[in-house]
PDB file of C-alpha atoms in Angstrom:
ATOM      1  CA  GLY A1478      21.192 -11.014   0.149  1.00 65.00           C
ATOM      2  CA  GLY A1479      19.624  -7.566   0.231  1.00 86.00           C
ATOM      3  CA  MET A1480      16.160  -6.507  -0.705  1.00 86.00           C
ATOM      4  CA  LEU A1481      14.184  -8.795  -3.016  1.00 89.00           C
ATOM      5  CA  ASN A1482      10.775  -8.205  -4.566  1.00 94.00           C
ATOM      6  CA  LEU A1483       7.549 -10.135  -4.121  1.00 95.00           C
ATOM      7  CA  GLN A1484       4.281  -9.651  -6.017  1.00 95.00           C
ATOM      8  CA  THR A1485       0.962 -10.856  -4.578  1.00 96.00           C
ATOM      9  CA  LYS A1486      -1.344  -9.716  -7.382  1.00 96.00           C
ATOM     10  CA  ARG A1487      -1.440  -7.907 -10.687  1.00 94.00           C
ATOM     11  CA  GLY A1488      -3.963  -5.294 -11.693  1.00 91.00           C
ATOM     12  CA  CYS A1489      -5.428  -2.360  -9.795  1.00 90.00           C
ATOM     13  CA  SER A1490      -9.084  -1.482  -9.301  1.00 89.00           C
ATOM     14  CA  PHE A1491      -8.379   2.154  -8.401  1.00 91.00           C
ATOM     15  CA  ARG A1492      -8.807   4.833 -11.080  1.00 91.00           C
ATOM     16  CA  CYS A1493      -6.301   7.474  -9.995  1.00 93.00           C
ATOM     17  CA  LEU A1494      -6.081  10.147 -12.687  1.00 92.00           C
ATOM     18  CA  TYR A1495      -2.319  10.080 -13.309  1.00 91.00           C
ATOM     19  CA  CYS A1496      -1.488   6.398 -12.817  1.00 90.00           C
ATOM     20  CA  PRO A1497      -0.588   3.995 -15.658  1.00 90.00           C
ATOM     21  CA  TYR A1498      -0.900   0.757 -13.613  1.00 86.00           C
ATOM     22  CA  PRO A1499      -4.504  -0.054 -14.622  1.00 86.00           C
ATOM     23  CA  ARG A1500      -3.534   0.384 -18.287  1.00 87.00           C
ATOM     24  CA  ILE A1501      -0.405  -1.745 -17.886  1.00 90.00           C
ATOM     25  CA  GLU A1502      -1.745  -4.489 -15.614  1.00 90.00           C
ATOM     26  CA  GLY A1503      -5.497  -4.102 -16.143  1.00 89.00           C
ATOM     27  CA  ARG A1504      -8.251  -3.063 -13.712  1.00 88.00           C
ATOM     28  CA  MET A1505      -9.104  -6.609 -12.625  1.00 90.00           C
ATOM     29  CA  HIS A1506      -7.120  -8.090  -9.764  1.00 92.00           C
ATOM     30  CA  ARG A1507      -5.353 -11.317 -10.641  1.00 93.00           C
ATOM     31  CA  LEU A1508      -4.526 -12.702  -7.227  1.00 96.00           C
ATOM     32  CA  VAL A1509      -1.681 -15.041  -6.358  1.00 96.00           C
ATOM     33  CA  GLU A1510      -2.767 -17.692  -3.833  1.00 97.00           C
ATOM     34  CA  PRO A1511      -1.570 -16.544  -0.370  1.00 98.00           C
ATOM     35  CA  ALA A1512       0.095 -19.940   0.269  1.00 97.00           C
ATOM     36  CA  GLU A1513       2.024 -19.540  -2.995  1.00 97.00           C
ATOM     37  CA  VAL A1514       3.158 -16.037  -1.994  1.00 98.00           C
ATOM     38  CA  ALA A1515       4.367 -17.462   1.348  1.00 98.00           C
ATOM     39  CA  GLN A1516       6.281 -20.268  -0.401  1.00 97.00           C
ATOM     40  CA  THR A1517       7.966 -17.735  -2.701  1.00 97.00           C
ATOM     41  CA  ALA A1518       8.864 -15.604   0.331  1.00 97.00           C
ATOM     42  CA  LEU A1519      10.391 -18.650   2.052  1.00 97.00           C
ATOM     43  CA  GLN A1520      12.448 -19.381  -1.084  1.00 96.00           C
ATOM     44  CA  LEU A1521      13.704 -15.783  -1.187  1.00 96.00           C
ATOM     45  CA  GLN A1522      14.537 -15.987   2.524  1.00 96.00           C
ATOM     46  CA  ALA A1523      16.448 -19.253   1.951  1.00 95.00           C
ATOM     47  CA  ALA A1524      18.302 -17.582  -0.939  1.00 94.00           C
ATOM     48  CA  GLY A1525      19.610 -14.949   1.478  1.00 94.00           C
ATOM     49  CA  ALA A1526      17.100 -12.104   1.178  1.00 95.00           C
ATOM     50  CA  LYS A1527      17.274  -9.806   4.188  1.00 96.00           C
ATOM     51  CA  TYR A1528      14.207  -7.740   3.266  1.00 96.00           C
ATOM     52  CA  LEU A1529      11.147  -8.226   1.065  1.00 96.00           C
ATOM     53  CA  PHE A1530       9.398  -5.450  -0.818  1.00 97.00           C
ATOM     54  CA  ILE A1531       5.885  -6.216  -2.023  1.00 97.00           C
ATOM     55  CA  THR A1532       5.675  -4.591  -5.451  1.00 95.00           C
ATOM     56  CA  ASP A1533       1.865  -4.545  -5.845  1.00 95.00           C
ATOM     57  CA  SER A1534       0.722  -1.080  -6.975  1.00 92.00           C
ATOM     58  CA  ALA A1535      -1.253  -0.950  -3.698  1.00 95.00           C
ATOM     59  CA  PHE A1536      -0.981  -3.993  -1.428  1.00 97.00           C
ATOM     60  CA  ASN A1537      -4.319  -3.172   0.240  1.00 97.00           C
ATOM     61  CA  SER A1538      -6.340  -2.507  -2.939  1.00 94.00           C
ATOM     62  CA  ASP A1539      -7.845  -5.903  -2.056  1.00 95.00           C
ATOM     63  CA  VAL A1540      -7.956  -5.722   1.758  1.00 96.00           C
ATOM     64  CA  ASP A1541      -9.066  -9.336   2.306  1.00 97.00           C
ATOM     65  CA  HIS A1542      -6.350 -10.733   0.043  1.00 97.00           C
ATOM     66  CA  SER A1543      -3.657  -8.621   1.737  1.00 98.00           C
ATOM     67  CA  LEU A1544      -4.788  -9.939   5.143  1.00 98.00           C
ATOM     68  CA  ALA A1545      -4.758 -13.524   3.826  1.00 98.00           C
ATOM     69  CA  VAL A1546      -1.234 -12.999   2.455  1.00 98.00           C
ATOM     70  CA  ALA A1547      -0.048 -11.528   5.772  1.00 98.00           C
ATOM     71  CA  ASN A1548      -1.477 -14.496   7.674  1.00 98.00           C
ATOM     72  CA  ALA A1549       0.096 -16.946   5.200  1.00 98.00           C
ATOM     73  CA  LEU A1550       3.522 -15.274   5.574  1.00 98.00           C
ATOM     74  CA  ARG A1551       3.246 -15.482   9.331  1.00 97.00           C
ATOM     75  CA  GLY A1552       1.963 -19.071   9.266  1.00 97.00           C
ATOM     76  CA  ALA A1553       4.771 -20.192   6.958  1.00 97.00           C
ATOM     77  CA  GLY A1554       7.392 -18.801   9.332  1.00 96.00           C
ATOM     78  CA  VAL A1555       8.753 -16.055   7.094  1.00 96.00           C
ATOM     79  CA  ALA A1556      11.151 -14.278   9.445  1.00 94.00           C
ATOM     80  CA  ILE A1557      12.552 -11.402   7.374  1.00 95.00           C
ATOM     81  CA  PRO A1558      11.000  -7.931   7.423  1.00 97.00           C
ATOM     82  CA  SER A1559       8.973  -6.501   4.567  1.00 97.00           C
ATOM     83  CA  GLY A1560       7.424  -3.314   3.294  1.00 97.00           C
ATOM     84  CA  ALA A1561       4.822  -2.365   0.698  1.00 98.00           C
ATOM     85  CA  PHE A1562       2.917   0.419  -1.009  1.00 97.00           C
ATOM     86  CA  PHE A1563      -0.508   1.019   0.548  1.00 98.00           C
ATOM     87  CA  ALA A1564      -3.413   3.309  -0.281  1.00 97.00           C
ATOM     88  CA  PRO A1565      -4.286   5.375   2.826  1.00 98.00           C
ATOM     89  CA  VAL A1566      -7.884   4.168   2.860  1.00 97.00           C
ATOM     90  CA  SER A1567      -9.457   3.827   6.286  1.00 94.00           C
ATOM     91  CA  PRO A1568      -8.369   0.331   7.390  1.00 95.00           C
ATOM     92  CA  PRO A1569     -10.498  -2.251   9.192  1.00 96.00           C
ATOM     93  CA  PRO A1570      -9.740  -2.512  12.942  1.00 95.00           C
ATOM     94  CA  GLY A1571      -6.463  -4.312  13.645  1.00 97.00           C
ATOM     95  CA  TYR A1572      -5.384  -4.249   9.993  1.00 98.00           C
ATOM     96  CA  PHE A1573      -1.902  -2.840  10.555  1.00 98.00           C
ATOM     97  CA  GLU A1574      -1.373  -4.986  13.660  1.00 98.00           C
ATOM     98  CA  THR A1575      -1.896  -8.011  11.385  1.00 98.00           C
ATOM     99  CA  MET A1576       0.625  -6.539   8.928  1.00 98.00           C
ATOM    100  CA  ALA A1577       3.149  -5.953  11.731  1.00 98.00           C
ATOM    101  CA  ALA A1578       2.685  -9.487  13.097  1.00 97.00           C
ATOM    102  CA  ALA A1579       3.477 -10.807   9.596  1.00 97.00           C
ATOM    103  CA  GLY A1580       6.802  -8.940   9.502  1.00 97.00           C
ATOM    104  CA  CYS A1581       5.740  -5.731   7.763  1.00 97.00           C
ATOM    105  CA  HIS A1582       8.087  -3.009   9.025  1.00 97.00           C
ATOM    106  CA  HIS A1583       7.249  -0.125   6.750  1.00 96.00           C
ATOM    107  CA  VAL A1584       4.262   1.316   4.958  1.00 98.00           C
ATOM    108  CA  GLU A1585       4.576   3.648   1.964  1.00 98.00           C
ATOM    109  CA  PHE A1586       1.321   5.536   1.451  1.00 98.00           C
ATOM    110  CA  GLY A1587       0.426   6.977  -1.963  1.00 96.00           C
ATOM    111  CA  THR A1588      -1.307   9.937  -0.323  1.00 97.00           C
ATOM    112  CA  GLU A1589      -0.618  12.620  -2.968  1.00 97.00           C
ATOM    113  CA  SER A1590      -2.494  15.419  -1.133  1.00 97.00           C
ATOM    114  CA  LEU A1591      -4.256  16.264   2.106  1.00 97.00           C
ATOM    115  CA  ALA A1592      -6.627  18.667   0.316  1.00 97.00           C
ATOM    116  CA  ASP A1593      -9.890  16.875  -0.425  1.00 97.00           C
ATOM    117  CA  SER A1594     -10.429  18.955  -3.602  1.00 97.00           C
ATOM    118  CA  MET A1595      -7.144  17.548  -4.959  1.00 97.00           C
ATOM    119  CA  LEU A1596      -7.934  13.982  -3.861  1.00 97.00           C
ATOM    120  CA  LEU A1597     -11.226  14.330  -5.765  1.00 97.00           C
ATOM    121  CA  ALA A1598      -9.404  15.697  -8.840  1.00 96.00           C
ATOM    122  CA  TYR A1599      -6.924  12.803  -8.687  1.00 97.00           C
ATOM    123  CA  ARG A1600      -9.878  10.344  -8.384  1.00 96.00           C
ATOM    124  CA  LYS A1601      -8.441   8.926  -5.165  1.00 97.00           C
ATOM    125  CA  PRO A1602     -10.545   6.340  -3.267  1.00 95.00           C
ATOM    126  CA  PHE A1603     -10.024   8.194   0.043  1.00 97.00           C
ATOM    127  CA  ARG A1604     -10.212  11.642   1.644  1.00 98.00           C
ATOM    128  CA  SER A1605      -7.967  13.396   4.184  1.00 97.00           C
ATOM    129  CA  PRO A1606      -9.691  11.932   7.302  1.00 97.00           C
ATOM    130  CA  ASP A1607      -9.015   8.426   5.902  1.00 98.00           C
ATOM    131  CA  VAL A1608      -5.333   9.316   5.442  1.00 98.00           C
ATOM    132  CA  LEU A1609      -5.027  10.490   9.044  1.00 97.00           C
ATOM    133  CA  MET A1610      -6.820   7.364  10.308  1.00 97.00           C
ATOM    134  CA  ALA A1611      -4.597   5.029   8.259  1.00 98.00           C
ATOM    135  CA  HIS A1612      -1.474   6.924   9.384  1.00 98.00           C
ATOM    136  CA  ARG A1613      -2.466   6.728  13.057  1.00 97.00           C
ATOM    137  CA  GLN A1614      -3.296   3.023  12.887  1.00 98.00           C
ATOM    138  CA  ALA A1615      -0.029   2.178  11.107  1.00 98.00           C
ATOM    139  CA  ARG A1616       2.018   4.221  13.608  1.00 98.00           C
ATOM    140  CA  ASN A1617       0.144   2.683  16.553  1.00 98.00           C
ATOM    141  CA  ALA A1618       1.068  -0.756  15.183  1.00 98.00           C
ATOM    142  CA  GLY A1619       4.736   0.298  15.423  1.00 98.00           C
ATOM    143  CA  LEU A1620       5.312   0.633  11.675  1.00 98.00           C
ATOM    144  CA  HIS A1621       7.563   3.105   9.894  1.00 98.00           C
ATOM    145  CA  VAL A1622       5.361   5.285   7.712  1.00 98.00           C
ATOM    146  CA  ALA A1623       6.168   7.339   4.599  1.00 98.00           C
ATOM    147  CA  HIS A1624       3.754   9.401   2.509  1.00 98.00           C
ATOM    148  CA  TYR A1625       4.222  10.301  -1.141  1.00 96.00           C
ATOM    149  CA  PHE A1626       2.845  13.668  -2.260  1.00 96.00           C
ATOM    150  CA  LEU A1627       2.116  14.905  -5.769  1.00 94.00           C
ATOM    151  CA  LEU A1628       2.079  18.689  -6.114  1.00 93.00           C
ATOM    152  CA  GLY A1629       0.843  20.714  -9.074  1.00 94.00           C
ATOM    153  CA  GLY A1630      -2.091  18.603 -10.270  1.00 93.00           C
ATOM    154  CA  PRO A1631      -5.262  20.033 -11.846  1.00 93.00           C
ATOM    155  CA  GLY A1632      -6.696  22.743  -9.563  1.00 95.00           C
ATOM    156  CA  GLU A1633      -3.670  22.904  -7.240  1.00 96.00           C
ATOM    157  CA  SER A1634      -3.373  26.250  -5.424  1.00 96.00           C
ATOM    158  CA  ALA A1635      -1.356  27.801  -2.634  1.00 96.00           C
ATOM    159  CA  ALA A1636      -4.193  26.820  -0.272  1.00 96.00           C
ATOM    160  CA  THR A1637      -4.237  23.135  -1.307  1.00 96.00           C
ATOM    161  CA  VAL A1638      -0.435  22.914  -1.102  1.00 95.00           C
ATOM    162  CA  ALA A1639      -0.600  24.455   2.395  1.00 95.00           C
ATOM    163  CA  ALA A1640      -3.267  21.900   3.411  1.00 94.00           C
ATOM    164  CA  SER A1641      -0.887  19.085   2.427  1.00 94.00           C
ATOM    165  CA  LEU A1642       2.292  20.526   3.927  1.00 91.00           C
ATOM    166  CA  ASP A1643       0.667  21.704   7.170  1.00 88.00           C
ATOM    167  CA  GLY A1644      -1.498  18.550   7.472  1.00 74.00           C
TER     168      GLY A1644
END
């Protein structure tokens, strides 16, 4: 066993400046039925997987679907831990608690910058207060949290780099 991958949808509705996903997979979400995702997860678990990684470009780009998937995983009795890429958009109350209850152990945020001028330049669907809110909620739910940063984009300066690194 080891880590095996699981996809819950294809396509991404975000329009981040640098990202090829919408060109590769399209901008429209094509959702996999949550019950089907749970059945696949159970099959991977039975095959000896010790960890699941959800490979969606951003698991929470469709918040309702990600919650439905989490509830389906939990309801089906999937017992192995998982992780996923998330956008650090401000989550609805209890969002990361639902993720944790479904076995999510780690959250990888595509944050890129904590300078709002850079987030605007990157066409991100969030600003720095959203990042801090998402981070706090994920940590409060007991999850391991990682943030990815992208330095040197259009308009980057010593001040915007400092905003990200000191954040």
